[in-house]
Amino acid sequence: MPRVAILISGGGSNMLRLVEDMQAGGYATPVLVASNDPGAGGLAKAAALGVATAAVDHKLFGKDRAAFEAELLKPILSAEPDVLCLAGFMRVLTPEFVTRFAGRMLNIHPSLLPKYPGLHTHARALEADDAEAGCTVHEVTPVLDDGPILGQGRVPVLAGDTPETLAARVLTVEHRLYPAVLRRYVAGDRSPVLL
Ligand code: GAR
């Protein structure tokens, strides 16, 4: 059974959907949820579902990304994951870390990539007067928010939308998209999921 570790930074709603889908579908085992923030709300939620958790506070390492990642790597390697899912993980990973998990690390990003890599995606979509917005699951490469696209979910932008209302609408599609992509991914199917 494929083993999946998930990295989070916050509430972890995408992580929860992944864990619930793996547990319900029996197609993979969630072996670890790790966070760069010991206060991340998702850690307790993961533990409540019986998943091992770990936290490595990036603030303790200042600007030394390599030292932070060396510490983060310990629980990850102990968990022996086949696939690593970034789910609202808000630290940029070094090329060394990414290369170690080449071809087995996924990320969900709240825009229709290649549009709007980086932060403030919903505000940027509104500023550009886009008719639609959405989310993307892609394989992680050393280039931020780049890499082969494995799925996208689209939603309309509605009159009166704010970055918050648009983010909430996109998040509901994220929750369907990420588990659908993971199911295909662990089965070796790289054809994109389009929602
Ligand atoms: C999600 O919208 C995810 O796409 C985004 O953070 C949110 C996390 O929510 N990720 C990024 O912006 C990555 N650059 P969650 O903790 O409830 O899953």
PDB file of C-alpha atoms in Angstrom, residues 20 26 31 46 49 65 87 91 104 136 143 145 167 176 192:
ATOM      1  CA  GLU A  20     -10.318  10.954   4.973  1.00  0.00           C
ATOM      2  CA  GLY A  26      -8.069   2.199   1.217  1.00  0.00           C
ATOM      3  CA  VAL A  31       1.743   7.844   7.518  1.00  0.00           C
ATOM      4  CA  ALA A  46      -4.664  14.636  11.967  1.00  0.00           C
ATOM      5  CA  LEU A  49      -7.787  10.613  12.801  1.00  0.00           C
ATOM      6  CA  ARG A  65      16.552  26.837   5.216  1.00  0.00           C
ATOM      7  CA  ALA A  87      -1.233  20.889   1.411  1.00  0.00           C
ATOM      8  CA  ARG A  91       7.556  27.460   3.162  1.00  0.00           C
ATOM      9  CA  ARG A 104       6.884  11.831  -5.804  1.00  0.00           C
ATOM     10  CA  THR A 136      -4.082  23.291  -9.570  1.00  0.00           C
ATOM     11  CA  VAL A 143      10.826  26.124  -9.698  1.00  0.00           C
ATOM     12  CA  ASP A 145       4.546  26.542  -8.389  1.00  0.00           C
ATOM     13  CA  ALA A 167     -10.895  31.785  -1.860  1.00  0.00           C
ATOM     14  CA  ARG A 176     -12.530  17.485  -4.387  1.00  0.00           C
ATOM     15  CA  PRO A 192      -5.026  15.268 -15.524  1.00  0.00           C
TER      16      PRO A 192
END
